[in-house]
PDB file of C-alpha atoms in Angstrom:
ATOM      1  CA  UNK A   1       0.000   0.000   0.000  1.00 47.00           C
ATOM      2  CA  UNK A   2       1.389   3.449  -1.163  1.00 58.00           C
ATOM      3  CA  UNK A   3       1.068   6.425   1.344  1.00 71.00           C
ATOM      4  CA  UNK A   4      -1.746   9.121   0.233  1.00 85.00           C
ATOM      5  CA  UNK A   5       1.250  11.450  -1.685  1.00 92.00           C
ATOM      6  CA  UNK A   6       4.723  10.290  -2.645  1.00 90.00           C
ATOM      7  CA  UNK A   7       7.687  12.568  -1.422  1.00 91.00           C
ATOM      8  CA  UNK A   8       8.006  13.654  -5.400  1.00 91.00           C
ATOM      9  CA  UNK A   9       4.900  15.326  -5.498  1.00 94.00           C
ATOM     10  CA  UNK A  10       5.335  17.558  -2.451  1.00 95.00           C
ATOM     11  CA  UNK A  11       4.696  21.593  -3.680  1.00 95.00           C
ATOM     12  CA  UNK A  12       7.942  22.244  -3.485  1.00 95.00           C
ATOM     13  CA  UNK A  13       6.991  26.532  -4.389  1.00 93.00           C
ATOM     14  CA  UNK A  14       4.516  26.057  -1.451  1.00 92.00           C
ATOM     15  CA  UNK A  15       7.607  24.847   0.745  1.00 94.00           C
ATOM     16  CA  UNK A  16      10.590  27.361  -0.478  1.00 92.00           C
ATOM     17  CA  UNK A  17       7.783  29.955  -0.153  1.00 88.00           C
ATOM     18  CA  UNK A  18       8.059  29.128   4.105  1.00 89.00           C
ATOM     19  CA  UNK A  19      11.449  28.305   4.092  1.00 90.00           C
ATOM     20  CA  UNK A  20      11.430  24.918   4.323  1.00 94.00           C
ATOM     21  CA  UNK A  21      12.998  23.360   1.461  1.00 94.00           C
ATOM     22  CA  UNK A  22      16.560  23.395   1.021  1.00 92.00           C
ATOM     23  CA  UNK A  23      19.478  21.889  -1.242  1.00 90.00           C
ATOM     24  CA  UNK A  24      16.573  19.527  -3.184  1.00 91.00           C
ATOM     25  CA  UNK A  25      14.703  18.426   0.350  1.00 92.00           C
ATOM     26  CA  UNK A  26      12.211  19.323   2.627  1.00 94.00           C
ATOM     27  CA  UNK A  27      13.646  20.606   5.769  1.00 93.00           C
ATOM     28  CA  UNK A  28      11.109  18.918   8.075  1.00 94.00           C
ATOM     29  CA  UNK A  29      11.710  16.209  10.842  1.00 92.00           C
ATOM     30  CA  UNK A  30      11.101  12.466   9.419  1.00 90.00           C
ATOM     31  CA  UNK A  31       8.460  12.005  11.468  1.00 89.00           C
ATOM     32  CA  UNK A  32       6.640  15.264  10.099  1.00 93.00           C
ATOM     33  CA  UNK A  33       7.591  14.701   6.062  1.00 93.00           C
ATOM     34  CA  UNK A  34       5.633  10.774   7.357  1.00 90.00           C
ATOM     35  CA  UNK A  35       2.318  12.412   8.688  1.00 91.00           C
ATOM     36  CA  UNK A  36       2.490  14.523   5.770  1.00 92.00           C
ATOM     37  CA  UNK A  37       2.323  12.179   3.292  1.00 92.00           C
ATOM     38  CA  UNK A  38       0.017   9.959   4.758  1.00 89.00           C
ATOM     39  CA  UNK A  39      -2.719  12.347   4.711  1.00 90.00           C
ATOM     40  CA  UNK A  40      -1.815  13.744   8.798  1.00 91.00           C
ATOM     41  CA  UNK A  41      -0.898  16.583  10.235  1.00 93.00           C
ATOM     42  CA  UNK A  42       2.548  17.359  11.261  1.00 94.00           C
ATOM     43  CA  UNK A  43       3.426  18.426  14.672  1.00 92.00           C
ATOM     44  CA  UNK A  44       3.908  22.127  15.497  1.00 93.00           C
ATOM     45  CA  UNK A  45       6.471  23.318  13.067  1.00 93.00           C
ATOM     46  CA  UNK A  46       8.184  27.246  13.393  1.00 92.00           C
ATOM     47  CA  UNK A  47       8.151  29.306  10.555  1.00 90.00           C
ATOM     48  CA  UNK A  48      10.592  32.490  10.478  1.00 86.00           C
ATOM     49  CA  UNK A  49      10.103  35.598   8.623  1.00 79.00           C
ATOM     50  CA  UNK A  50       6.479  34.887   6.822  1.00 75.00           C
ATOM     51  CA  UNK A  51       4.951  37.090   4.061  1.00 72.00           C
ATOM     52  CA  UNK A  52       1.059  37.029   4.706  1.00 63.00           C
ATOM     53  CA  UNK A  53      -1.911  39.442   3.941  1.00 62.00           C
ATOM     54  CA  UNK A  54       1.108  41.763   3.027  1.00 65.00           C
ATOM     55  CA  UNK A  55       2.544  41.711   6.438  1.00 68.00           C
ATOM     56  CA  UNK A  56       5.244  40.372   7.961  1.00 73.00           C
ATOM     57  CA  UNK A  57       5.386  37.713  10.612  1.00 77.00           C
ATOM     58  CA  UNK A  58       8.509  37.176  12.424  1.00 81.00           C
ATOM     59  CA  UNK A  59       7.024  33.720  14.063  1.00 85.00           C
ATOM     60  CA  UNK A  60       4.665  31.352  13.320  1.00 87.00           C
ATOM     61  CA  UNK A  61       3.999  28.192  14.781  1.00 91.00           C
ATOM     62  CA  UNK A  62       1.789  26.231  12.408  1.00 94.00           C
ATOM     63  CA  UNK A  63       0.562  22.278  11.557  1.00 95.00           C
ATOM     64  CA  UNK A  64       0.914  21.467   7.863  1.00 95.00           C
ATOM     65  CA  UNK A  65      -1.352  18.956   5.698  1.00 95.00           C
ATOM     66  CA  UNK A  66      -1.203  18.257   2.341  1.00 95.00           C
ATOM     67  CA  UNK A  67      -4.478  18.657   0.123  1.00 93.00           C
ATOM     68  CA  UNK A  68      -5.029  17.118  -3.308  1.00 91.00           C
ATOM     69  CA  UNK A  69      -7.708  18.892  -5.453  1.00 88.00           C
ATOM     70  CA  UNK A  70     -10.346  16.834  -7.381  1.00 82.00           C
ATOM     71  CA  UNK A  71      -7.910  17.947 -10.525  1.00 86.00           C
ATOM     72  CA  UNK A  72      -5.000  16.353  -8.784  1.00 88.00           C
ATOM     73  CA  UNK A  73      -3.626  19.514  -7.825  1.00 92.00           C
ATOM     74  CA  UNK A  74      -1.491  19.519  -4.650  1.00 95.00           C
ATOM     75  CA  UNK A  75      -1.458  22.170  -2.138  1.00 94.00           C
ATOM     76  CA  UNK A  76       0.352  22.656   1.109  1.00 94.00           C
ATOM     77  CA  UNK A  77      -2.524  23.886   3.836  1.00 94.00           C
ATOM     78  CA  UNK A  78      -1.222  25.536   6.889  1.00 91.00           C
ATOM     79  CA  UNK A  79      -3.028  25.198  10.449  1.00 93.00           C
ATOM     80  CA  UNK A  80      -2.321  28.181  12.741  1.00 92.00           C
ATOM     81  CA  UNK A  81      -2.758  28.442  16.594  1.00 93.00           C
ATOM     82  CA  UNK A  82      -6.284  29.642  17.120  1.00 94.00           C
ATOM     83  CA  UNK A  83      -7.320  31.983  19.832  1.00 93.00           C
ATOM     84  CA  UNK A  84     -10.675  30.607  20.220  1.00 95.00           C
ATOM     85  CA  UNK A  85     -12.499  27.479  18.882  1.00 96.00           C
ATOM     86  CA  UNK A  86     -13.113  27.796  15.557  1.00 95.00           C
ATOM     87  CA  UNK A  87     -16.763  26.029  13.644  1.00 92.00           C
ATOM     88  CA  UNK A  88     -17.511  23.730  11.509  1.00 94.00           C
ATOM     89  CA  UNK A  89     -20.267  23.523   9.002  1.00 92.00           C
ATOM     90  CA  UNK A  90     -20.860  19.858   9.067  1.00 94.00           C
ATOM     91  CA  UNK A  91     -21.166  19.402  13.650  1.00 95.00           C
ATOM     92  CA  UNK A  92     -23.933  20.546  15.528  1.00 95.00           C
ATOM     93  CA  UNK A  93     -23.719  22.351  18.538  1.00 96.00           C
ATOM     94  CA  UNK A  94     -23.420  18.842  20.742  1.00 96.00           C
ATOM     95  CA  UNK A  95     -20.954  17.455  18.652  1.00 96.00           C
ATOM     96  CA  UNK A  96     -18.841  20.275  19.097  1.00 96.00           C
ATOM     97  CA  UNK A  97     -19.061  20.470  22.817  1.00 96.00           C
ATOM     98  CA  UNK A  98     -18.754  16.448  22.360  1.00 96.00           C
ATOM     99  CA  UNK A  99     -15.365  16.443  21.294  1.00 95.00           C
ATOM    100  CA  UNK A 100     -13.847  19.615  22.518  1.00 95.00           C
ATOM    101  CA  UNK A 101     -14.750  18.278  26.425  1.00 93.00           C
ATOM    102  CA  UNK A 102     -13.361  14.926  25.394  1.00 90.00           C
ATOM    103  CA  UNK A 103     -15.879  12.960  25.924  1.00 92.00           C
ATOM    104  CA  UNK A 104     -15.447  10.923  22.988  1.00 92.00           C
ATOM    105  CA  UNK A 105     -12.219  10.513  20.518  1.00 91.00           C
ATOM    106  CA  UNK A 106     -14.080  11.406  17.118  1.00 94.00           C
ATOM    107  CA  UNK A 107     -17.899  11.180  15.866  1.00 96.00           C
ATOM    108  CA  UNK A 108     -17.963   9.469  12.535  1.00 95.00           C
ATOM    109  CA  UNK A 109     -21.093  10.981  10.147  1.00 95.00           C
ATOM    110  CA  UNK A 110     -22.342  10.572   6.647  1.00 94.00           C
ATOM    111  CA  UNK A 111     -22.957  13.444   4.818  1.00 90.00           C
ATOM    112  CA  UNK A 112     -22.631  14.883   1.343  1.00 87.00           C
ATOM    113  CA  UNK A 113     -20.026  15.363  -0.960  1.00 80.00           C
ATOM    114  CA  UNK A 114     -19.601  18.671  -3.100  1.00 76.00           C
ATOM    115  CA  UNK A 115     -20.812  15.648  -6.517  1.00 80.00           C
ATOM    116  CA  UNK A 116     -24.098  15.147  -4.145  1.00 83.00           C
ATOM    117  CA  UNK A 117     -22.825  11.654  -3.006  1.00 87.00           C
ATOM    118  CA  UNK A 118     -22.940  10.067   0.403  1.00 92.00           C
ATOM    119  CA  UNK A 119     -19.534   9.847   2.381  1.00 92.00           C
ATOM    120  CA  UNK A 120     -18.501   8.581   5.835  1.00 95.00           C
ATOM    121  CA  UNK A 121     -16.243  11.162   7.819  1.00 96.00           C
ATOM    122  CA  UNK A 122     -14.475  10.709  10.861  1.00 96.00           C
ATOM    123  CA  UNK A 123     -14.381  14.263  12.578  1.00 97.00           C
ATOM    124  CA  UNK A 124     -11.631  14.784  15.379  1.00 95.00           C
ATOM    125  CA  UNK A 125     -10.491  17.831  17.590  1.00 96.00           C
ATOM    126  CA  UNK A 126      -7.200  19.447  17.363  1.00 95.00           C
ATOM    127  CA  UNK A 127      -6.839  21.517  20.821  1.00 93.00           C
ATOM    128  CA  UNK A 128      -3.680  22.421  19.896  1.00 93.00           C
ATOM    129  CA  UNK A 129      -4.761  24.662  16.958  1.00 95.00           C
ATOM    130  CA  UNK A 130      -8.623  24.952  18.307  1.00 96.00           C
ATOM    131  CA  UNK A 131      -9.675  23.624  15.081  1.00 96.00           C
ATOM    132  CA  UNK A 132     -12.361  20.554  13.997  1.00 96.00           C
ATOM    133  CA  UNK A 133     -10.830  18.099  11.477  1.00 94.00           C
ATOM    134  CA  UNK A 134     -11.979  15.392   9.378  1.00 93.00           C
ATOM    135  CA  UNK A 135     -10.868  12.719   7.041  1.00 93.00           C
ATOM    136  CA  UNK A 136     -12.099   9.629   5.386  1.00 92.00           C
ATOM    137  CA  UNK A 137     -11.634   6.258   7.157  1.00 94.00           C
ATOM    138  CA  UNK A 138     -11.157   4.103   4.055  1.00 92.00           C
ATOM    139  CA  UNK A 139      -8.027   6.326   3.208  1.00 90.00           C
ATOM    140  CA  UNK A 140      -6.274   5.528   6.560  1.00 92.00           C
ATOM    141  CA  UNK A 141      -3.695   2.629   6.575  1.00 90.00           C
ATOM    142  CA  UNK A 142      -4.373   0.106   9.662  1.00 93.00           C
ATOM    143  CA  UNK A 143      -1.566  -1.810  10.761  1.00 94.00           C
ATOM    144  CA  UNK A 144      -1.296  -5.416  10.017  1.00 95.00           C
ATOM    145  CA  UNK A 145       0.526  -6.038  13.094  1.00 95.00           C
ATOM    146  CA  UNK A 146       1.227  -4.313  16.399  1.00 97.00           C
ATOM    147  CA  UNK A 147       3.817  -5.082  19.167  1.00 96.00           C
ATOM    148  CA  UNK A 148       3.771  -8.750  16.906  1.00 95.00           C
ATOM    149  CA  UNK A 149      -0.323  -9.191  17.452  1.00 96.00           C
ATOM    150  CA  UNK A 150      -2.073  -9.485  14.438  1.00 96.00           C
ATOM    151  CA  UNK A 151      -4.949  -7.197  13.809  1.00 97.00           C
ATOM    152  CA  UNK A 152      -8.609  -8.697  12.749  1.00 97.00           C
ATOM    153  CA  UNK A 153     -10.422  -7.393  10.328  1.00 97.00           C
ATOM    154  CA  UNK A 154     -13.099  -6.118  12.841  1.00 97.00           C
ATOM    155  CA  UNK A 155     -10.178  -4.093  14.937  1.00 97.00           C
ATOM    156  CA  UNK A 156      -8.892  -2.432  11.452  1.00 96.00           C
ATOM    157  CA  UNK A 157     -12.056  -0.822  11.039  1.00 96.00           C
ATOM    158  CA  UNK A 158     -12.697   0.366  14.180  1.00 96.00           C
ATOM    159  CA  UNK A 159      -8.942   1.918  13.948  1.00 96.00           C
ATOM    160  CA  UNK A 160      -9.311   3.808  10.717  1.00 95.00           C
ATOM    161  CA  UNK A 161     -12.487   5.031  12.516  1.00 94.00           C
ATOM    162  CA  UNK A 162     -10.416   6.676  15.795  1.00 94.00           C
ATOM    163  CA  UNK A 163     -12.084   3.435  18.121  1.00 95.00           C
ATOM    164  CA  UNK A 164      -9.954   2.203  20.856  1.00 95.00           C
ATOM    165  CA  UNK A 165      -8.378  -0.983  20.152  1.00 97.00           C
ATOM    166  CA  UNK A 166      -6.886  -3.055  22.626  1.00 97.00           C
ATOM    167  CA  UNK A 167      -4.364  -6.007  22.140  1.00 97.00           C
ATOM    168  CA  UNK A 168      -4.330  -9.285  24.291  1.00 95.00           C
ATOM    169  CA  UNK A 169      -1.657  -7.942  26.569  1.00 91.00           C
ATOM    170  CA  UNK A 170      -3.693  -5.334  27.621  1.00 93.00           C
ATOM    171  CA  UNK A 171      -2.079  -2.540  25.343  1.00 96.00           C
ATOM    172  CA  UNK A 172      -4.571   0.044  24.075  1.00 96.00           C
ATOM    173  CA  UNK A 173      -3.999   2.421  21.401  1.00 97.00           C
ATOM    174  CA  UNK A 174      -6.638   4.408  18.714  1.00 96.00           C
ATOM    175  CA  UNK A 175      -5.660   6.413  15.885  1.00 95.00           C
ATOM    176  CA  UNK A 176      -5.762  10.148  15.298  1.00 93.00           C
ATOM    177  CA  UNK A 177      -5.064  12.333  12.533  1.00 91.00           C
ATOM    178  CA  UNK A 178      -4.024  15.206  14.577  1.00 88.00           C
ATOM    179  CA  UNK A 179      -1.261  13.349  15.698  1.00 90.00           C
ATOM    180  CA  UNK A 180       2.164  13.320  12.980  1.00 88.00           C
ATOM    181  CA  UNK A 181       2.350   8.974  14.168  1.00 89.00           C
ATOM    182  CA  UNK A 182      -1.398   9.026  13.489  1.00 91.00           C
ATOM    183  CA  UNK A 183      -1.863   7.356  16.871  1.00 94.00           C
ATOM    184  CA  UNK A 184      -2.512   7.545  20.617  1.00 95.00           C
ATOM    185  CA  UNK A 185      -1.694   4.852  22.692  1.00 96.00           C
ATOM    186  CA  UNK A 186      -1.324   3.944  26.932  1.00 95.00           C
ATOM    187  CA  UNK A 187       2.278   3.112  26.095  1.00 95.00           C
ATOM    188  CA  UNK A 188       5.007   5.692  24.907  1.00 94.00           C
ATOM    189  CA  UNK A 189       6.151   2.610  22.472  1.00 96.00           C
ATOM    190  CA  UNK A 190       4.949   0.852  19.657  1.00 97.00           C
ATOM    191  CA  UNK A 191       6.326  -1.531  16.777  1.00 96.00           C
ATOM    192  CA  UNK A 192       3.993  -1.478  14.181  1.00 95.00           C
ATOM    193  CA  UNK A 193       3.600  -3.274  11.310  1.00 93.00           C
ATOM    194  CA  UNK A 194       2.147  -1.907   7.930  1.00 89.00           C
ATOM    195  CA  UNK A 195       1.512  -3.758   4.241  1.00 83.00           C
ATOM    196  CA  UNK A 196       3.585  -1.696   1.922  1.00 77.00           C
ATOM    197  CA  UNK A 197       4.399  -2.908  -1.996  1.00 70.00           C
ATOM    198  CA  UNK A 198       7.721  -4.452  -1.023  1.00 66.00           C
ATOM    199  CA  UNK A 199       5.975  -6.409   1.717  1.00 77.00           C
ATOM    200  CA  UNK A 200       5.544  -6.045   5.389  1.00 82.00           C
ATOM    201  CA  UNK A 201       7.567  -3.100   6.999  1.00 86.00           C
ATOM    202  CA  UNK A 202       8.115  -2.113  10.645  1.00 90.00           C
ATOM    203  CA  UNK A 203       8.068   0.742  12.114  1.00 90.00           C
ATOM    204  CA  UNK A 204       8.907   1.943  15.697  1.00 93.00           C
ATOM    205  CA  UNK A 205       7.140   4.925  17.063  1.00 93.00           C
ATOM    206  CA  UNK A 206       8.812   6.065  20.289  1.00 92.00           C
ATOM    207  CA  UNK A 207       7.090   9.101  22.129  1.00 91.00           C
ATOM    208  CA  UNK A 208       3.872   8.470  21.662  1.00 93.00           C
ATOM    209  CA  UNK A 209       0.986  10.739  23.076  1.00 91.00           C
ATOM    210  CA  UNK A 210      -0.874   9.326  26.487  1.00 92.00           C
ATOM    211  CA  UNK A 211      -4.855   8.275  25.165  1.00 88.00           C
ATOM    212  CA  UNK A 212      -5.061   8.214  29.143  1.00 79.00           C
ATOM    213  CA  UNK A 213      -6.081  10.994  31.594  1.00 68.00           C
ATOM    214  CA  UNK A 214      -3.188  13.037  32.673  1.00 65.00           C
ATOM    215  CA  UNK A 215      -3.661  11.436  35.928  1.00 69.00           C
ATOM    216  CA  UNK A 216      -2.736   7.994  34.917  1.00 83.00           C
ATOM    217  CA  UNK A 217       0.862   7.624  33.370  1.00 89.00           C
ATOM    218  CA  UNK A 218       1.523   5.549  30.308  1.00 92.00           C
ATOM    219  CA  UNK A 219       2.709   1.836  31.062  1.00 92.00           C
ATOM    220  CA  UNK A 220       6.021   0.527  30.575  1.00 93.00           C
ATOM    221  CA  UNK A 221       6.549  -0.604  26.623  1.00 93.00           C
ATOM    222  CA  UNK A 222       8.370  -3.713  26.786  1.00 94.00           C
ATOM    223  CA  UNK A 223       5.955  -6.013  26.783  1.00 94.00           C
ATOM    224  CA  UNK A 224       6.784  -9.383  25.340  1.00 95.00           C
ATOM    225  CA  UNK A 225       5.092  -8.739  22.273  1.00 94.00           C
ATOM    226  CA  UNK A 226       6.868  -5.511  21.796  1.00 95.00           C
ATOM    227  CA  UNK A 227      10.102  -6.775  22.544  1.00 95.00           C
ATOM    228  CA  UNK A 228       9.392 -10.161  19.565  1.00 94.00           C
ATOM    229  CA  UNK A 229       8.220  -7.423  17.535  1.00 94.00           C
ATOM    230  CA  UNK A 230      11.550  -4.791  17.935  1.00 94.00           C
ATOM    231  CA  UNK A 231      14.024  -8.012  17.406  1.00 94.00           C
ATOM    232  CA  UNK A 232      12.045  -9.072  14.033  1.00 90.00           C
ATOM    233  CA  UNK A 233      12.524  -5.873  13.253  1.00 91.00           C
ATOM    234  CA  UNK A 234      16.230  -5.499  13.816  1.00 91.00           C
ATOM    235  CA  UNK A 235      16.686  -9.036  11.778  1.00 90.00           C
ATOM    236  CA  UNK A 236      14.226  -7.527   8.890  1.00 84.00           C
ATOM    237  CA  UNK A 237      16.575  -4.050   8.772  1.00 84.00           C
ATOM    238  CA  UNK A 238      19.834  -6.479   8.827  1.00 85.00           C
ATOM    239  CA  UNK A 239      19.073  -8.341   5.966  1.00 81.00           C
ATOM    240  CA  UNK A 240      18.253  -5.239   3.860  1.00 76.00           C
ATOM    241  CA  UNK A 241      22.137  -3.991   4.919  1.00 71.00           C
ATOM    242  CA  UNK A 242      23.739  -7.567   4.315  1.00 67.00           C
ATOM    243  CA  UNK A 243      23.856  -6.312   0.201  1.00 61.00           C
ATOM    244  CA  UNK A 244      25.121  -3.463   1.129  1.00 58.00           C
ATOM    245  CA  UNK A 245      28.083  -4.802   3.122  1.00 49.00           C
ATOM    246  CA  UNK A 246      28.805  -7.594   0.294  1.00 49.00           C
ATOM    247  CA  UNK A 247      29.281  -4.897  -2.344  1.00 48.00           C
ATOM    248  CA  UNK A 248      32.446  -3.398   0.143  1.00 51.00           C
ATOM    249  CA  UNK A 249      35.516  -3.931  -2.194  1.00 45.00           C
ATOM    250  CA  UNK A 250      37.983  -5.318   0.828  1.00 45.00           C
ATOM    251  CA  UNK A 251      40.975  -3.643   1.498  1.00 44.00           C
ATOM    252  CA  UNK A 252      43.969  -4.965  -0.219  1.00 37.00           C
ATOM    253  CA  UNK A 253      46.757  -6.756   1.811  1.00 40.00           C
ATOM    254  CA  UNK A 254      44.268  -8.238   4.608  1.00 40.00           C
ATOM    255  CA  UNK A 255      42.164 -10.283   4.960  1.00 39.00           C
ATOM    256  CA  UNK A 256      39.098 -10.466   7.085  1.00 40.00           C
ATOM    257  CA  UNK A 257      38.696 -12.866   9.993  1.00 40.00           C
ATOM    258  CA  UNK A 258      35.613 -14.672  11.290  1.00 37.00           C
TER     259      UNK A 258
END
């Protein structure tokens, strides 16, 4: 599975324009260039020295998205810090005070697109920027595996939907597309496992947001499925570098000992 943009279609005008593309690259952290192109938000990202409305802005701290038109155009969409909530067309009045109280995750609806067709949205809060968000559920990737467990079919859905899941060992995580890992878990570690076109990949994502209550601290990572899952990982990463290591011309006049 490819993510929702590939790193050669980024706007690269919309990037230099912000200063953050440099020498052929976006300047942004690996983790934010990842939520960007699957579909996310990044985290909190500085800008320095921004032309907008014909003023100047020193400072900006901002969440960036990409957005692909219905022509195919791609945009980059910047989220500033919000003073005070802001609306959205598509909640009501107990939907907003719903999610921005946090007593529920997301609130999935089916309304209309701009062609007059019915589509399922997942709509979230970001209370970072004070801003409703939504996205559609079919578009998020669900892991295949995590900390080793495989997901059913029935636990997929209700993660591209924001709905807790929780493994056998008691680990809990949902996913989020405010967050630039896309998830929220009651552990600050994950190894997840996605379906990509080469095959199964890993991925480890350390510092994860608390879905708990600030009261109740994350629990410890290293479960035994997490720790199976980081050492097939580490084997899988190995083998991809054992090429690279064959192709070393060895030095001449030594040999190499076992």
């Amino acid at each position: 599975m490819k993510p929702l943009f590939l790193e050669n279609e980024l706007p690269v005008d919309d990037l230099v324009r912000i200063g953050l593309w440099k020498e052929g690259r976006a300047t942004l952290s690996p983790d934010d260039l990842r939520a960007m192109l699957a579909g996310r938000r990044t985290g909190l990202v500085t800008l320095e020295n921004v032309q907008a409305d014909g003023f100047l802005i020193k400072q900006l701290d901002v969440k960036l998205s990409l957005n692909r038109s219905d022509s195919g155009w791609i945009s980059l969409q910047a989220h500033p810090i919000h003073h005070e909530i802001q609306s959205h067309p598509l909640l009501t009045e107990k939907d907003k005070k719903l999610l921005t109280e946090g007593k529920v995750a997301s609130i999935g609806k089916t309304v209309e697109d701009p062609n007059g067709r019915a589509q399922h949205l997942i709509f979230e809060y970001d209370a970072e920027t004070k801003e409703f968000i939504s996205y559609i559920p079919t578009k998020v990737q669900a892991p295949e595996r995590v900390n080793g467990e495989l997901l059913t079919e029935e636990q997929k859905k209700a993660f591209q939907s924001g709905e807790l899941v929780e493994l056998s060992d008691g680990t809990s995580f949902q996913h989020r597309a405010s967050e630039p890992n896309g998830i929220l878990s009651d552990r600050i570690a994950l190894v997840v496992s996605v379906l990509m076109d080469g095959g199964i990949s890993y991925l480890l994502l350390r510092g994860l947001r608390n879905l708990l209550s600030n009261k109740e601290p994350q629990k410890d990572e290293y479960t035994a499925g997490f720790k199976m899952a980081l050492s097939a990982m580490e084997r899988q990463q190995a083998q991809k570098d054992l090429p690279n290591l064959s192709m070393q011309a060895p030095e001449y006049g030594r040999t190499r000992s076992r």
